[in-house]
Coordinates of C-alpha atoms and ligand atoms in Angstrom, one line a residue:
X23 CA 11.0 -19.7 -17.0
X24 CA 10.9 -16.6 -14.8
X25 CA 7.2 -15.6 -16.4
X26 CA 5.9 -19.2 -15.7
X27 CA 6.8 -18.7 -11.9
X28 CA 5.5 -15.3 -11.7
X29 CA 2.4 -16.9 -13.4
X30 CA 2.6 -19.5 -10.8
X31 CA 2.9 -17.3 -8.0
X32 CA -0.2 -15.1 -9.4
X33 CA -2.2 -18.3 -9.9
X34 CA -1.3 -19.2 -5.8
X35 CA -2.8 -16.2 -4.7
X36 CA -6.0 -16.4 -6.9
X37 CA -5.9 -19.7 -5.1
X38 CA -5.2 -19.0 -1.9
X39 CA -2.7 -21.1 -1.4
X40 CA 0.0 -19.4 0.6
X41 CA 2.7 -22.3 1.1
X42 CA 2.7 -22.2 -2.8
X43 CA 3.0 -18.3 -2.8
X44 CA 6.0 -18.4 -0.5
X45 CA 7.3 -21.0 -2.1
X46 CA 7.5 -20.1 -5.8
X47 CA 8.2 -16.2 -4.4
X48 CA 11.5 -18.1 -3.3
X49 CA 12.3 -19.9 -5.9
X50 CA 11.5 -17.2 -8.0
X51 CA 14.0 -15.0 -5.4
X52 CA 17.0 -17.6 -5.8
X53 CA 16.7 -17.4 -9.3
X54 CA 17.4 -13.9 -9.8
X55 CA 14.4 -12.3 -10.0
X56 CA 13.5 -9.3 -8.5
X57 CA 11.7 -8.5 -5.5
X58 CA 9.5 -5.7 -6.6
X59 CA 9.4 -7.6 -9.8
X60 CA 8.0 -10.5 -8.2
X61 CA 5.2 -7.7 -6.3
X62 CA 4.0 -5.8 -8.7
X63 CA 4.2 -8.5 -11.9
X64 CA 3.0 -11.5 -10.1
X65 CA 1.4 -10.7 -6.1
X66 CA -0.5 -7.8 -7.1
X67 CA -2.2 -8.9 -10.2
X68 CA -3.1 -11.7 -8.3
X69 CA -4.9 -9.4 -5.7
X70 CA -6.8 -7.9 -8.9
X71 CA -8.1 -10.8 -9.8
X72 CA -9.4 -12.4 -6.2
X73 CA -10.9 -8.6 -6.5
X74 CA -12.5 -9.0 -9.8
X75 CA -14.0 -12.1 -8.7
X76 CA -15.6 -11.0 -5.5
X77 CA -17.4 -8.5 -7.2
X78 CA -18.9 -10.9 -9.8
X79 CA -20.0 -12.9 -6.9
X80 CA -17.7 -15.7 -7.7
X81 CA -15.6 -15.4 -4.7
X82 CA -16.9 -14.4 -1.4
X83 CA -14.9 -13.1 2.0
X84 CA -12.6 -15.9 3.2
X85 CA -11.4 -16.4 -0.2
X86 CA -10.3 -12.4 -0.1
X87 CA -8.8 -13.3 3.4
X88 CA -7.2 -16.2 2.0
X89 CA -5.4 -14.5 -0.5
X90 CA -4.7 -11.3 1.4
X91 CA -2.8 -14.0 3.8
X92 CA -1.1 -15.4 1.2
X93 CA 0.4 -12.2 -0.1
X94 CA 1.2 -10.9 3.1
X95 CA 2.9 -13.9 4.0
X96 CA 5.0 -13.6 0.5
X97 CA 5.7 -10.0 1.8
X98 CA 7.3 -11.2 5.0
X99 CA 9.7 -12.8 3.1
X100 CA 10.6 -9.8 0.3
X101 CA 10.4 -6.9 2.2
X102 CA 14.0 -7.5 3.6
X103 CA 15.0 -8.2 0.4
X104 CA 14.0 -5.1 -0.9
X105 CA 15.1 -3.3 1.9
X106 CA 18.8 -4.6 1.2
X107 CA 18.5 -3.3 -2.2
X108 CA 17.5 0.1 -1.2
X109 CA 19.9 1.3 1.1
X110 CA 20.5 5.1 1.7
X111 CA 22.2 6.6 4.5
X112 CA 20.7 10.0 4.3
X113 CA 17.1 10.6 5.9
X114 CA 14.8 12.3 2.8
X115 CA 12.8 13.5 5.7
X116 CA 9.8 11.7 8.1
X117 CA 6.6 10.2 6.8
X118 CA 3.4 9.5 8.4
X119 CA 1.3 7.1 7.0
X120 CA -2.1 5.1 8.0
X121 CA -5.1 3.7 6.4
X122 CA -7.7 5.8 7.3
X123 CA -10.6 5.5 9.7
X124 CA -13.3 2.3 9.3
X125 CA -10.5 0.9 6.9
X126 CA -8.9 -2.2 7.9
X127 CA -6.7 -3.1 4.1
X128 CA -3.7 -2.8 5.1
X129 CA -1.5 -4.7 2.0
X130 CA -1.1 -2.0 0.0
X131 CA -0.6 0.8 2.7
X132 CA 2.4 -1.4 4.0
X133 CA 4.1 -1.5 0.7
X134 CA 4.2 1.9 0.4
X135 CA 5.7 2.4 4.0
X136 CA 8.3 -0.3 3.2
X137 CA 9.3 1.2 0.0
X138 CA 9.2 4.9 1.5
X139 CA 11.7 3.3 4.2
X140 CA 13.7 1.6 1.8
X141 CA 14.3 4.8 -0.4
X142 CA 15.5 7.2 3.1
X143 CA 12.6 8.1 4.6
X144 CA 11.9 8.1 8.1
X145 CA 8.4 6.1 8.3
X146 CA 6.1 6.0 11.1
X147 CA 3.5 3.4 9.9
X148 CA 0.6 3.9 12.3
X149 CA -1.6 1.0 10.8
X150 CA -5.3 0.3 9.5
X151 CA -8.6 2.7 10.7
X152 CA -6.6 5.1 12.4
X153 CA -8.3 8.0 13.4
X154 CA -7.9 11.5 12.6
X155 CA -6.9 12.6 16.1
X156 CA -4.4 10.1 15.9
X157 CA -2.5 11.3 12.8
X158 CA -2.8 14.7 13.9
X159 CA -1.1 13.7 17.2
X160 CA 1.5 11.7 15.3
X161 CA 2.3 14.7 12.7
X162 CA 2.8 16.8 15.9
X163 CA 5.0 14.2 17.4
X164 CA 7.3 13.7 15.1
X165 CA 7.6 17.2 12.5
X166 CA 6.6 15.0 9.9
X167 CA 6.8 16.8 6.5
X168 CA 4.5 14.3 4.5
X169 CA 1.5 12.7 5.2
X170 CA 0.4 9.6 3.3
X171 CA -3.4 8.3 3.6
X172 CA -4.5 4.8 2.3
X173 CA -8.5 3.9 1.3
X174 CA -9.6 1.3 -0.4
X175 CA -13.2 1.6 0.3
X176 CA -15.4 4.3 -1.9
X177 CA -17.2 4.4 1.4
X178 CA -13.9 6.0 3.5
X179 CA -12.2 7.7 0.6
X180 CA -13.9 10.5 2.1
X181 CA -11.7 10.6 5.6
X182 CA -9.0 11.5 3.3
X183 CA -10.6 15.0 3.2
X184 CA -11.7 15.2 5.8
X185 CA -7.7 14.5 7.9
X186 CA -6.9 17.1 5.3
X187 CA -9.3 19.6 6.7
X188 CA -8.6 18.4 10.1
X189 CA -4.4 19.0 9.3
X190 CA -5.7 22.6 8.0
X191 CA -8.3 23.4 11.5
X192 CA -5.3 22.3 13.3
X193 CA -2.9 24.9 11.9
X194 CA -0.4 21.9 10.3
X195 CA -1.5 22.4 6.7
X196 CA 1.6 24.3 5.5
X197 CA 3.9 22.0 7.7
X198 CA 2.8 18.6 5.5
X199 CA 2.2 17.8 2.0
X200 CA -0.2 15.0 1.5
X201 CA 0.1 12.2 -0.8
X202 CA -3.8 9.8 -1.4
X203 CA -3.5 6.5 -2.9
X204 CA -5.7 3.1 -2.6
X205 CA -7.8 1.0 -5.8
X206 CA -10.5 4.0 -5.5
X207 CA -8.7 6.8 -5.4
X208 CA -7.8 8.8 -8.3
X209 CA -5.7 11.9 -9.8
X210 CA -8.9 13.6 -9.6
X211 CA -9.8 12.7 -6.5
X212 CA -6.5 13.9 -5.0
X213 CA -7.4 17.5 -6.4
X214 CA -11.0 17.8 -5.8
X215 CA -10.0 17.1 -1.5
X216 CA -7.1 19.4 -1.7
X217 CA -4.5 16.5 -1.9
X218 CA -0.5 17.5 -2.5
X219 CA -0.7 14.3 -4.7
X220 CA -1.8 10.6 -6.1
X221 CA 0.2 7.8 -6.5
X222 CA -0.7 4.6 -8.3
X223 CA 1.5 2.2 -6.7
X224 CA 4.8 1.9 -4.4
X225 CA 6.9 3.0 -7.3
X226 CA 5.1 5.9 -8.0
X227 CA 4.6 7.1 -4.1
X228 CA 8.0 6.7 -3.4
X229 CA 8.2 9.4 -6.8
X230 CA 5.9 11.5 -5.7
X231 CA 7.5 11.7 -2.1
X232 CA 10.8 12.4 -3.1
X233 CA 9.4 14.9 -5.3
X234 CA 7.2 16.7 -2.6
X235 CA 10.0 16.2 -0.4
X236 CA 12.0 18.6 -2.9
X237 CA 9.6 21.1 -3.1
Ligands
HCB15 CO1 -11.5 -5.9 0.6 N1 -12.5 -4.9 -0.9 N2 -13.1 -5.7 1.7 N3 -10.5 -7.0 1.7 N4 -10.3 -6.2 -0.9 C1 -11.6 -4.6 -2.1 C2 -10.8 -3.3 -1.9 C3 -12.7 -4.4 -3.2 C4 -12.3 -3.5 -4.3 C5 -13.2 -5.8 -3.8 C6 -14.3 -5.7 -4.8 O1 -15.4 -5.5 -4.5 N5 -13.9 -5.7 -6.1 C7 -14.0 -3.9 -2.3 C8 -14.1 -2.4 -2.2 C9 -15.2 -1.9 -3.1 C10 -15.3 -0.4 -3.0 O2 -15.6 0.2 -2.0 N6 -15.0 0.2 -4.1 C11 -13.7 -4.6 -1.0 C12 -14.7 -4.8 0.0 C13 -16.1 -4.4 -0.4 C14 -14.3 -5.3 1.3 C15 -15.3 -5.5 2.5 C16 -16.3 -4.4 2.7 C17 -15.9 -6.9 2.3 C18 -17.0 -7.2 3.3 O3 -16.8 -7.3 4.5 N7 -18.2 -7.5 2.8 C19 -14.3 -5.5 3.7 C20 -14.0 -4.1 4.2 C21 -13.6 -4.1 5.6 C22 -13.1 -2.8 6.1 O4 -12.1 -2.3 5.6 N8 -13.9 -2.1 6.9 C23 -13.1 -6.1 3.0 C24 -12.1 -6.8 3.6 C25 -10.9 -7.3 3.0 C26 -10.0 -8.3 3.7 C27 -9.8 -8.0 5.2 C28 -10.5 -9.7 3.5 C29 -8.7 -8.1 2.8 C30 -7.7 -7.1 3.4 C31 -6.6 -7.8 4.2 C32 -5.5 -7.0 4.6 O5 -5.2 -5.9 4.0 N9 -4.8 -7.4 5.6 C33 -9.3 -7.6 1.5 C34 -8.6 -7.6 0.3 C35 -7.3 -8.3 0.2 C36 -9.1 -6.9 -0.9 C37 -8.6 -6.9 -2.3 C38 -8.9 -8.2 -3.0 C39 -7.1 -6.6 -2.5 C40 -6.5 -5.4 -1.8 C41 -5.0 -5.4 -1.9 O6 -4.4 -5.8 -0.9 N10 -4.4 -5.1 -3.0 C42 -9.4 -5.7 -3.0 C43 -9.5 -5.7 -4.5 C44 -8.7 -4.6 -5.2 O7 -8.1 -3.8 -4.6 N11 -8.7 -4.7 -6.5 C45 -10.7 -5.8 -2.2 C46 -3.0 -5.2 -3.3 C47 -2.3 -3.9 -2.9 C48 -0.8 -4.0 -3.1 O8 -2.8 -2.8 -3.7 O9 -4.4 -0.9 -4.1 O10 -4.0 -1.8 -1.7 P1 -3.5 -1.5 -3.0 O11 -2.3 -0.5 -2.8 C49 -1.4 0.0 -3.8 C50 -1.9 1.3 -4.4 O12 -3.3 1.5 -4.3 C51 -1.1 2.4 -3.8 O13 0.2 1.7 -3.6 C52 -0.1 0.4 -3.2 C53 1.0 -0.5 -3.5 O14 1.2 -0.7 -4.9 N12 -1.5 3.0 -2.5 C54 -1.0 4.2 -2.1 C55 -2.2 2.4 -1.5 N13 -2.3 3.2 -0.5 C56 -1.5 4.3 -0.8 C57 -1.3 5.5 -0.1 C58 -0.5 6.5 -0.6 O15 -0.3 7.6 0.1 C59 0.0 6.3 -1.9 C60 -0.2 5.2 -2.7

């Protein structure tokens, strides 16, 4: 039962057909399954495949922004839910997080800030193709210890290093740690740009902050 609506939910987003995705995510939801369950088993293997398909040439744009639209709308409805699973009083310190310049995906970037926030940590989300000047100024603003960058694009995986540089000409290097993560971006990658760390999904950012928060 539970794995026919998850494959129901991932077969609405390959579709596109959000009032199906927001359905079955509640029915799915009431029944007792849970939310990040219901993200990573069901929403984001869905995303995988519209991706798999647009590179084959089988799917082209709108059906990527259909899909995106159906998953985000599925989000609006479990992010409180996981946020009311997640509560902890003490703040595990302040996070800044974009996805970097000439970037506009924003999904998987927002996940991570909403499980960062749900886990204690004092998120300030500044959005899709945000500039470098921009997280400098926000790193300043707020004494964030931990900067996390989102790309999803092989073409701007490279701003990564370079706000990494920029953080180190600007003399606020030692004050962050920097955590990379988006469907290019690799271990590797993290270490050849200097990177504090890679995460692989929500679960394993909010691992790797916590542990770079520690450190
Ligand atoms: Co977009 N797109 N797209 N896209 N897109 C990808 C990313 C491709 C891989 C599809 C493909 O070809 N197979 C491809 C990139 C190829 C490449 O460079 N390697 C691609 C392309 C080419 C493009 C355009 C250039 C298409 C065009 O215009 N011709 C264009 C780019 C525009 C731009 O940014 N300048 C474009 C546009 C779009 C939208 C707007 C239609 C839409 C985004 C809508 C939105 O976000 N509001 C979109 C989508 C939805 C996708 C796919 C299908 C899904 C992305 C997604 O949301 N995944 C994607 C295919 C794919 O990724 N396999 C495709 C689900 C989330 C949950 O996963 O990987 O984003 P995630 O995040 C994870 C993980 O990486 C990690 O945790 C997250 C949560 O688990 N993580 C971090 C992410 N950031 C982190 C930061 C940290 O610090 C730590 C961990």
């Amino acid at each position: 039962m539970a794995i026919d609506l998850l494959s129901q939910i991932t077969a609405s987003i390959v579709d596109g057909d959000s009032d199906l995705t927001v359905a079955s995510a509640k029915q799915a939801l009431d029944s007792g399954i849970e939310p990040m369950i219901i993200i990573e088993n069901a929403l984001v293997p869905g995303m995988r495949v519209v991706g798999e398909k647009f590179s084959c040439g089988e799917y082209f744009l709108p059906n990527l922004i259909m899909a995106a639209n159906s998953m985000k709308l599925a989000m609006q409805l479990l992010e409180p839910e996981l946020r009311a699973r997640q509560q902890t009083v003490k703040s595990r310190g302040t996070v800044v997080i974009g996805t970097v310049h000439g970037d506009i995906h924003e999904i998987g970037k927002s996940l991570v800030a909403t499980m960062l926030s749900a886990n204690g940590f004092d998120v300030h989300d500044l959005g899709v193709d945000v500039p470098i000047d921009k997280i400098l100024s926000a790193v300043k603003e707020t004494g964030a210890s931990l900067v996390g960058l989102s790309s999803l694009l092989t073409t701007t995986m490279i701003m990564q290093k370079k706000v990494i540089e920029a953080l180190a000409g600007a003399g606020l290097r030692s004050q962050v740690k920097v955590m990379v993560g988006g469907a290019p971006v690799s271990r590797k990658w993290a270490a050849e740009i200097g990177a504090d760390g890679y995460a692989e999904d929500a679960i394993g950012a909010v691992d790797l902050a916590l542990r770079l928060a520690a450190s």
